[in-house]
Amino acid sequence: MQATGREPNTADWIEVGGLEDIPRLGARVIETPAGNIAVFRTADDEVFALRDKCPHRGGPLSQGIVYDKKVACPLHNWSIHLDSGLAVAPDEGCTAVYAVKTEKGRIYLSLATKSD
Amino acid sequence: MEQRLNEKLVLIGNGMAGVRTLEELLKIAPDCYDITVFGAEPYGNYNRILLSPVLAGEKTINDIMLNDASWYAENGITLHAGKAIRKIDRRRRKVIANDGTSESYDRLLLATGSNPFVLPVPGHDLPGVITFRDIKDVDTMIDAAQRFRHAVVIGGGLLGLEAANGLKQRGMNVTVVHLMDTLMERQLDASAGGMLQQSLSERGLNFILGTETQEIIGKQRVQGVRFKDGREISADLVVMAIGIRPNIELAKKAGIHCERGVVVNDTMQTFDPRIYAVGECVQHRRKTYGLVAPLFEQAKVCANHLAQLGYARYEGSMTSTKLKVTGIDLFSAGDFTGDDTTEEIVLQDAKGGIYKKVVLKDNRIQGAVMYGDTVDGAWYFHLMRSGTDVSDIRHHLLFGQAHLGDSGHGGTNAVAAMSDDMEICGCNGVCKGDIVHAITEKKLFTLEDVRAHTKASSSCGSCTALVEQLLADTLGSDYSESPRKKPLCPCTDYTHDEVRRGIKEHELKDIPAIMEYFEWKTTNGCSKCRPALNFYLLCAWPSDYTDDYQSRFINERAHANIQKDGTYSVVPRIWGGETTPAQLRALAEIAEKYEVPTVHITGGQRIDMLGVRKETLPKIWGDLSKAGFVSGHAYGKAIRTVKTCVGSEWCRFGTQDSTSMGIRLEKMAWGSWMPHKVKMAVSGCPRNCAEATIKDFGVVAVESGWELHVGGNGGVKVRATDFLCHVKTPEEVEEHCAAFLQLYREEAHYLERTAPWVERVGLSYVKKRVVEDGADRRELAKRFHYSQQFAQKDPWSERAAGIDRHEFIPLKRVV
């Protein structure tokens, strides 16, 4: 898969489910041929999508505790920013971010990773 | 009129305390002020406490720079280095520097530090007579060491000895002159001082003690020192290190109330509410401080008020001291001399070079002095700060924490002697060199910093004492956060105990209510506080609290243990470790049906099926339920197993039916959520095949009944149980067990095992509540049984029936 860096075309958006399918401060997994993607929902219903792999030892971020706009990895408690995919300092690392949007309570995901 | 966006903050003093305050301020309110800094020295901000290693040639000036010019630029701070402030004009709210530079302020921060005290004897102003305070002094000493031979250090305190050691390392012939008969008499008693003097003598330092200096002699330059008793020695360099005085001249001239230091209140505010002060220039509650830890606490509090958050308070610090002389282990804290109301415990091995003294008052540590073996310094300091009653451990207090059963790093207790490639943290593979490097390179000062940057001591914690020692060795003082208060997590300033009390007293019944009442600093907590709060609520309101699912760790949400590859392990409960061929057959069939890759027998006498995919969990649980199994809670902060031996039913040594007793306890306690995992065991005789004496609650059968043991642990820190009491009947075993578990549930901090909890509150306290006071015991047991009514539901069968379905299936499969 290639990073595009621009807003995905309409055709690239995949409907993956309803907002109510993800618990607040929780996450769900989207299985894709290229690996799992974790879709997170914050306390105020913002939605983010990250590759379901912690930059540290590959732990499934979808299984972590979500707080603020961060998730704590279940394996060794690294924290990852949901919006940038970056590890919270002083840890260093980054996981891929996917474009995601909600419209009328439905969640749409683009499989192209954001390059910025 | 010029439009001003920000208020102006001016800092006088570009040292560690002042700049640390700015750093703390930038962290919480980056855009609050336009900041200007005046510093008398022509450098950026450097780590003054590491000047001794620079002098000794172990570090360079560059190693100890904390913030260089680019840091100020990046943060938009105007730095006037090399400009001392001459005057504070409080009426016009302006400061004026020596060169005429002036700057107005809305708030002013004084961090003028301290000045070394110079003996006012004749000749004190001769060239070659210096103090030991800043980079310039160090340069002078290094230069002198190249050109001259004899150095005299006046003052046998911490700083004087570090200077003397450094000059010796640089090749000079050094004599230390001290007014008192004991070196470092403010930190050491006569015994420890004597041992220190001996080992420094062996390194080639000369000492003249109990002697007063009368005059520095010399014409163009210092040539010698004359004492009151008429003796004279020659000197090419004289270093005065007899103490420091808070630098209060500027504040005094500006009419700010000063005594020994600039007087501040608990918010670090001076007499003038626009002016704050931190660091060595400050006098707080009649005390002044010269070590780094208290200054940083002050910095934090001051930043909180500058940022107009207004809730932090500085309540004074307890400090401890270490000497930064490589190869010498020395520790001192608190009141180590004592008086009529105190007692001392002393261990002295003069030949082995070990001396330890702990001063107690009412069984609480008042102070400690250690020489030679200081690994337990941090531990004594901790006990002292927390005011722990040590009556239960006083007979082996001096043998250290290791003697209490912490086998994590048994035998290794002198980090100073360790080589750089020796592993300190076994969990994360961090070596001594990594840690020391991080402390100096990344400018770390606290245990938390080291944990964050290196991961050392961040997993099992058994190397914490070693890491603390490394910090202390590198920095010269032990870090102490506010003496008795440790916040639950960074989201709050309240402690575990305060929050738990608040939950009950103010009937806080869910997590948002707690966060609102205690004014949480974050909107929805963090991964540290939320699981704790969830447990505290569950424990306080068993009948009406609805578990907050998203505040549980994944293992407790998925009711299985996550493994490193993201699969899960399934451990069904096998009551008391006793099973049947039918059960085993059922397990075997289920394992085959779901193609479980690994089946393993656990240490808790159960069968672990590993490598199960999350989606499969509800199905496998359904089959297990049908075969009569329930969850073993091997994944939870909960009751795990009750291990038993075959007892009197089969064993020729068995005295009681330990298997039935174990099953009975497990049936009583299963399903209960705990502050941490809880393991139990019942042995049928004192041979103790079920290893009951390393469990949280252990029962050992004897002819006359049952012995009950608590607070054991077989993990990273092996700790044998403490003997709680002897009882006669199985009913009594049950009642004591329920009461003990409930007391632990109600009073331990979340993620605190019974072993550290018992050590923290003291066995006497546990005995008082669970053994001596029968009414209290029955009430505790009653509360335990009451909460069990709501807890004893098998989570597996519920989920096999469809509860929390979303947890186990993907939201979507994209093909």
mmCIF file of C-alpha atoms in Angstrom, chain B residues 180-410:
data_model
loop_
_atom_site.group_PDB
_atom_site.id
_atom_site.type_symbol
_atom_site.label_atom_id
_atom_site.label_comp_id
_atom_site.label_asym_id
_atom_site.label_seq_id
_atom_site.Cartn_x
_atom_site.Cartn_y
_atom_site.Cartn_z
ATOM 1 C CA MET B 180 35.576 20.269 64.684
ATOM 2 C CA ASP B 181 36.976 16.913 65.738
ATOM 3 C CA THR B 182 34.813 14.943 63.328
ATOM 4 C CA LEU B 183 34.601 15.257 59.567
ATOM 5 C CA MET B 184 31.159 16.115 58.215
ATOM 6 C CA GLU B 185 29.868 16.418 61.770
ATOM 7 C CA ARG B 186 26.545 17.710 60.530
ATOM 8 C CA GLN B 187 25.954 14.512 58.616
ATOM 9 C CA LEU B 188 28.005 11.943 60.491
ATOM 10 C CA ASP B 189 28.498 10.800 64.043
ATOM 11 C CA ALA B 190 31.996 10.271 65.463
ATOM 12 C CA SER B 191 32.227 6.594 64.422
ATOM 13 C CA ALA B 192 31.267 7.115 60.799
ATOM 14 C CA GLY B 193 33.344 10.293 60.624
ATOM 15 C CA GLY B 194 36.353 8.353 61.885
ATOM 16 C CA MET B 195 35.931 5.642 59.282
ATOM 17 C CA LEU B 196 35.607 8.240 56.573
ATOM 18 C CA GLN B 197 38.745 9.986 57.746
ATOM 19 C CA GLN B 198 40.635 6.719 57.721
ATOM 20 C CA SER B 199 39.729 5.809 54.180
ATOM 21 C CA LEU B 200 40.435 9.310 52.910
ATOM 22 C CA SER B 201 43.812 9.186 54.694
ATOM 23 C CA GLU B 202 44.528 5.943 52.896
ATOM 24 C CA ARG B 203 43.936 7.805 49.660
ATOM 25 C CA GLY B 204 46.624 10.265 50.655
ATOM 26 C CA LEU B 205 44.708 13.191 52.133
ATOM 27 C CA ASN B 206 46.153 14.862 55.256
ATOM 28 C CA PHE B 207 43.945 16.036 58.088
ATOM 29 C CA ILE B 208 44.285 18.634 60.797
ATOM 30 C CA LEU B 209 41.177 18.471 62.948
ATOM 31 C CA GLY B 210 39.991 20.483 65.935
ATOM 32 C CA THR B 211 42.015 23.406 64.727
ATOM 33 C CA GLU B 212 41.088 27.006 64.104
ATOM 34 C CA THR B 213 42.624 29.077 61.335
ATOM 35 C CA GLN B 214 44.064 32.394 62.434
ATOM 36 C CA GLU B 215 45.620 33.859 59.345
ATOM 37 C CA ILE B 216 46.379 33.245 55.709
ATOM 38 C CA ILE B 217 49.978 34.221 55.131
ATOM 39 C CA GLY B 218 51.623 35.403 51.953
ATOM 40 C CA LYS B 219 52.789 38.514 50.149
ATOM 41 C CA GLN B 220 51.901 38.536 46.443
ATOM 42 C CA ARG B 221 50.097 35.274 46.724
ATOM 43 C CA VAL B 222 49.109 32.836 49.423
ATOM 44 C CA GLN B 223 52.092 31.035 50.931
ATOM 45 C CA GLY B 224 50.730 29.324 53.986
ATOM 46 C CA VAL B 225 48.162 29.052 56.737
ATOM 47 C CA ARG B 226 48.739 29.849 60.415
ATOM 48 C CA PHE B 227 46.567 28.333 63.117
ATOM 49 C CA LYS B 228 45.490 29.598 66.533
ATOM 50 C CA ASP B 229 47.859 27.141 68.223
ATOM 51 C CA GLY B 230 50.791 28.718 66.414
ATOM 52 C CA ARG B 231 51.423 25.956 63.900
ATOM 53 C CA GLU B 232 51.953 26.857 60.255
ATOM 54 C CA ILE B 233 51.721 24.894 57.051
ATOM 55 C CA SER B 234 52.640 25.969 53.579
ATOM 56 C CA ALA B 235 50.000 26.429 50.904
ATOM 57 C CA ASP B 236 49.930 27.508 47.267
ATOM 58 C CA LEU B 237 46.161 27.300 47.111
ATOM 59 C CA VAL B 238 43.592 27.711 49.878
ATOM 60 C CA VAL B 239 40.023 26.617 49.305
ATOM 61 C CA MET B 240 37.490 27.833 51.829
ATOM 62 C CA ALA B 241 34.572 25.469 52.056
ATOM 63 C CA ILE B 242 33.100 26.218 55.435
ATOM 64 C CA GLY B 243 29.514 26.765 54.444
ATOM 65 C CA ILE B 244 27.104 28.750 52.377
ATOM 66 C CA ARG B 245 24.823 31.664 53.190
ATOM 67 C CA PRO B 246 21.612 32.398 51.310
ATOM 68 C CA ASN B 247 22.223 35.316 48.982
ATOM 69 C CA ILE B 248 19.645 37.804 50.212
ATOM 70 C CA GLU B 249 21.353 41.156 49.665
ATOM 71 C CA LEU B 250 19.241 42.163 46.694
ATOM 72 C CA ALA B 251 15.973 41.169 48.321
ATOM 73 C CA LYS B 252 16.892 42.877 51.560
ATOM 74 C CA LYS B 253 17.751 46.110 49.801
ATOM 75 C CA ALA B 254 14.388 45.991 48.051
ATOM 76 C CA GLY B 255 12.665 45.778 51.421
ATOM 77 C CA ILE B 256 11.537 42.172 51.092
ATOM 78 C CA HIS B 257 11.281 40.413 54.432
ATOM 79 C CA CYS B 258 14.370 38.253 55.032
ATOM 80 C CA GLU B 259 15.736 36.408 57.992
ATOM 81 C CA ARG B 260 18.515 33.910 57.246
ATOM 82 C CA GLY B 261 17.007 33.606 53.781
ATOM 83 C CA VAL B 262 14.231 35.248 51.798
ATOM 84 C CA VAL B 263 11.152 34.241 53.750
ATOM 85 C CA VAL B 264 8.481 32.505 51.658
ATOM 86 C CA ASN B 265 5.150 30.871 52.415
ATOM 87 C CA ASP B 266 3.922 27.473 51.214
ATOM 88 C CA THR B 267 3.242 28.870 47.758
ATOM 89 C CA MET B 268 6.837 30.175 47.440
ATOM 90 C CA GLN B 269 5.596 33.750 47.608
ATOM 91 C CA THR B 270 7.662 36.377 49.390
ATOM 92 C CA PHE B 271 6.472 39.351 51.430
ATOM 93 C CA ASP B 272 5.669 41.076 48.100
ATOM 94 C CA PRO B 273 2.935 39.009 46.424
ATOM 95 C CA ARG B 274 4.299 39.750 42.961
ATOM 96 C CA ILE B 275 7.647 38.313 43.912
ATOM 97 C CA TYR B 276 8.344 34.620 44.299
ATOM 98 C CA ALA B 277 11.532 32.958 45.427
ATOM 99 C CA VAL B 278 12.964 29.455 45.110
ATOM 100 C CA GLY B 279 16.184 27.645 45.823
ATOM 101 C CA GLU B 280 19.028 28.138 48.219
ATOM 102 C CA CYS B 281 18.194 31.805 48.850
ATOM 103 C CA VAL B 282 14.883 30.819 50.401
ATOM 104 C CA GLN B 283 13.875 30.298 53.998
ATOM 105 C CA HIS B 284 10.727 28.231 54.352
ATOM 106 C CA ARG B 285 9.256 27.322 57.726
ATOM 107 C CA ARG B 286 12.557 28.364 59.319
ATOM 108 C CA LYS B 287 14.600 25.999 57.180
ATOM 109 C CA THR B 288 17.008 26.662 54.352
ATOM 110 C CA TYR B 289 18.053 23.985 51.873
ATOM 111 C CA GLY B 290 21.242 23.359 49.973
ATOM 112 C CA LEU B 291 20.481 20.070 48.190
ATOM 113 C CA VAL B 292 18.925 19.635 44.816
ATOM 114 C CA ALA B 293 15.821 17.639 45.687
ATOM 115 C CA PRO B 294 14.055 20.258 47.824
ATOM 116 C CA LEU B 295 14.834 22.933 45.264
ATOM 117 C CA PHE B 296 13.058 20.948 42.609
ATOM 118 C CA GLU B 297 10.035 20.438 44.796
ATOM 119 C CA GLN B 298 9.927 24.170 45.362
ATOM 120 C CA ALA B 299 10.278 24.743 41.620
ATOM 121 C CA LYS B 300 7.267 22.574 40.941
ATOM 122 C CA VAL B 301 5.099 24.360 43.482
ATOM 123 C CA CYS B 302 6.224 27.788 42.346
ATOM 124 C CA ALA B 303 5.487 26.969 38.684
ATOM 125 C CA ASN B 304 2.030 25.830 39.680
ATOM 126 C CA HIS B 305 1.296 29.248 41.172
ATOM 127 C CA LEU B 306 2.984 31.213 38.411
ATOM 128 C CA ALA B 307 0.742 29.326 35.987
ATOM 129 C CA GLN B 308 -2.186 30.494 38.120
ATOM 130 C CA LEU B 309 -3.322 26.968 38.880
ATOM 131 C CA GLY B 310 -2.955 27.734 42.540
ATOM 132 C CA TYR B 311 -3.371 24.372 44.183
ATOM 133 C CA ALA B 312 0.158 23.120 44.960
ATOM 134 C CA ARG B 313 1.768 23.631 48.348
ATOM 135 C CA TYR B 314 5.316 23.186 49.462
ATOM 136 C CA GLU B 315 5.406 21.708 52.925
ATOM 137 C CA GLY B 316 9.108 21.299 53.456
ATOM 138 C CA SER B 317 11.439 18.465 52.572
ATOM 139 C CA MET B 318 13.353 15.772 54.308
ATOM 140 C CA THR B 319 16.765 15.342 52.837
ATOM 141 C CA SER B 320 19.543 12.844 52.907
ATOM 142 C CA THR B 321 23.162 13.232 51.967
ATOM 143 C CA LYS B 322 25.712 11.251 50.061
ATOM 144 C CA LEU B 323 29.319 12.115 49.479
ATOM 145 C CA LYS B 324 30.277 12.308 45.816
ATOM 146 C CA VAL B 325 33.694 10.803 46.246
ATOM 147 C CA THR B 326 34.091 7.844 43.953
ATOM 148 C CA GLY B 327 34.466 4.624 45.846
ATOM 149 C CA ILE B 328 33.246 5.914 49.192
ATOM 150 C CA ASP B 329 29.759 4.879 50.219
ATOM 151 C CA LEU B 330 28.267 7.098 52.817
ATOM 152 C CA PHE B 331 24.705 7.971 53.641
ATOM 153 C CA SER B 332 23.096 10.182 56.207
ATOM 154 C CA ALA B 333 19.572 11.406 56.807
ATOM 155 C CA GLY B 334 17.505 13.034 59.509
ATOM 156 C CA ASP B 335 18.423 13.311 63.162
ATOM 157 C CA PHE B 336 21.194 10.779 63.687
ATOM 158 C CA THR B 337 22.455 11.993 67.047
ATOM 159 C CA GLY B 338 19.303 11.495 69.063
ATOM 160 C CA ASP B 339 18.559 12.477 72.657
ATOM 161 C CA ASP B 340 17.033 11.033 75.852
ATOM 162 C CA THR B 341 13.804 10.178 74.076
ATOM 163 C CA THR B 342 15.388 8.186 71.269
ATOM 164 C CA GLU B 343 17.102 4.818 70.973
ATOM 165 C CA GLU B 344 19.825 3.643 68.666
ATOM 166 C CA ILE B 345 20.459 0.418 66.819
ATOM 167 C CA VAL B 346 24.054 0.105 65.710
ATOM 168 C CA LEU B 347 26.020 -2.348 63.595
ATOM 169 C CA GLN B 348 29.745 -1.803 63.431
ATOM 170 C CA ASP B 349 32.355 -3.861 61.625
ATOM 171 C CA ALA B 350 35.465 -1.713 61.776
ATOM 172 C CA LYS B 351 37.659 -4.138 59.868
ATOM 173 C CA GLY B 352 35.101 -4.727 57.166
ATOM 174 C CA GLY B 353 34.577 -0.971 56.889
ATOM 175 C CA ILE B 354 30.884 -1.127 57.610
ATOM 176 C CA TYR B 355 28.945 1.016 60.034
ATOM 177 C CA LYS B 356 25.202 1.506 60.270
ATOM 178 C CA LYS B 357 23.217 3.376 62.831
ATOM 179 C CA VAL B 358 19.500 3.966 62.940
ATOM 180 C CA VAL B 359 17.938 6.314 65.476
ATOM 181 C CA LEU B 360 14.404 5.464 66.560
ATOM 182 C CA LYS B 361 11.772 7.330 68.475
ATOM 183 C CA ASP B 362 8.593 5.487 69.410
ATOM 184 C CA ASN B 363 9.612 2.808 66.910
ATOM 185 C CA ARG B 364 9.789 5.272 64.049
ATOM 186 C CA ILE B 365 13.022 6.116 62.268
ATOM 187 C CA GLN B 366 14.291 9.606 63.049
ATOM 188 C CA GLY B 367 17.585 9.375 61.256
ATOM 189 C CA ALA B 368 20.252 7.083 59.904
ATOM 190 C CA VAL B 369 23.988 7.113 59.253
ATOM 191 C CA MET B 370 25.656 4.498 57.130
ATOM 192 C CA TYR B 371 29.164 3.940 55.984
ATOM 193 C CA GLY B 372 30.548 1.261 53.666
ATOM 194 C CA ASP B 373 27.252 -0.425 52.822
ATOM 195 C CA THR B 374 24.584 2.093 51.927
ATOM 196 C CA VAL B 375 22.280 0.044 49.761
ATOM 197 C CA ASP B 376 19.506 0.330 52.299
ATOM 198 C CA GLY B 377 19.818 4.094 52.676
ATOM 199 C CA ALA B 378 16.927 4.700 50.346
ATOM 200 C CA TRP B 379 14.849 2.187 52.248
ATOM 201 C CA TYR B 380 15.535 3.735 55.672
ATOM 202 C CA PHE B 381 14.860 7.114 54.181
ATOM 203 C CA HIS B 382 11.578 5.871 52.830
ATOM 204 C CA LEU B 383 10.578 4.378 56.185
ATOM 205 C CA MET B 384 11.550 7.637 57.835
ATOM 206 C CA ARG B 385 9.570 9.789 55.428
ATOM 207 C CA SER B 386 6.489 7.657 55.643
ATOM 208 C CA GLY B 387 6.707 7.461 59.436
ATOM 209 C CA THR B 388 6.363 3.677 59.357
ATOM 210 C CA ASP B 389 6.160 1.853 62.677
ATOM 211 C CA VAL B 390 9.138 -0.510 62.544
ATOM 212 C CA SER B 391 8.464 -2.471 65.734
ATOM 213 C CA ASP B 392 7.804 -5.634 63.719
ATOM 214 C CA ILE B 393 11.105 -5.485 61.874
ATOM 215 C CA ARG B 394 13.433 -3.756 64.309
ATOM 216 C CA HIS B 395 15.295 -6.911 65.246
ATOM 217 C CA HIS B 396 16.549 -7.250 61.697
ATOM 218 C CA LEU B 397 16.268 -3.665 60.542
ATOM 219 C CA LEU B 398 20.030 -3.186 60.246
ATOM 220 C CA PHE B 399 20.470 -6.249 58.083
ATOM 221 C CA GLY B 400 18.568 -4.364 55.433
ATOM 222 C CA GLN B 401 15.618 -4.899 53.208
ATOM 223 C CA ALA B 402 17.243 -7.884 51.539
ATOM 224 C CA HIS B 403 17.031 -9.633 54.852
ATOM 225 C CA LEU B 404 13.276 -9.183 54.794
ATOM 226 C CA GLY B 405 13.228 -11.510 51.829
ATOM 227 C CA ASP B 406 13.893 -9.320 48.842
ATOM 228 C CA SER B 407 16.022 -11.734 46.900
ATOM 229 C CA GLY B 408 15.760 -9.775 43.676
ATOM 230 C CA HIS B 409 19.362 -8.684 43.761
ATOM 231 C CA GLY B 410 20.619 -10.576 46.746
#
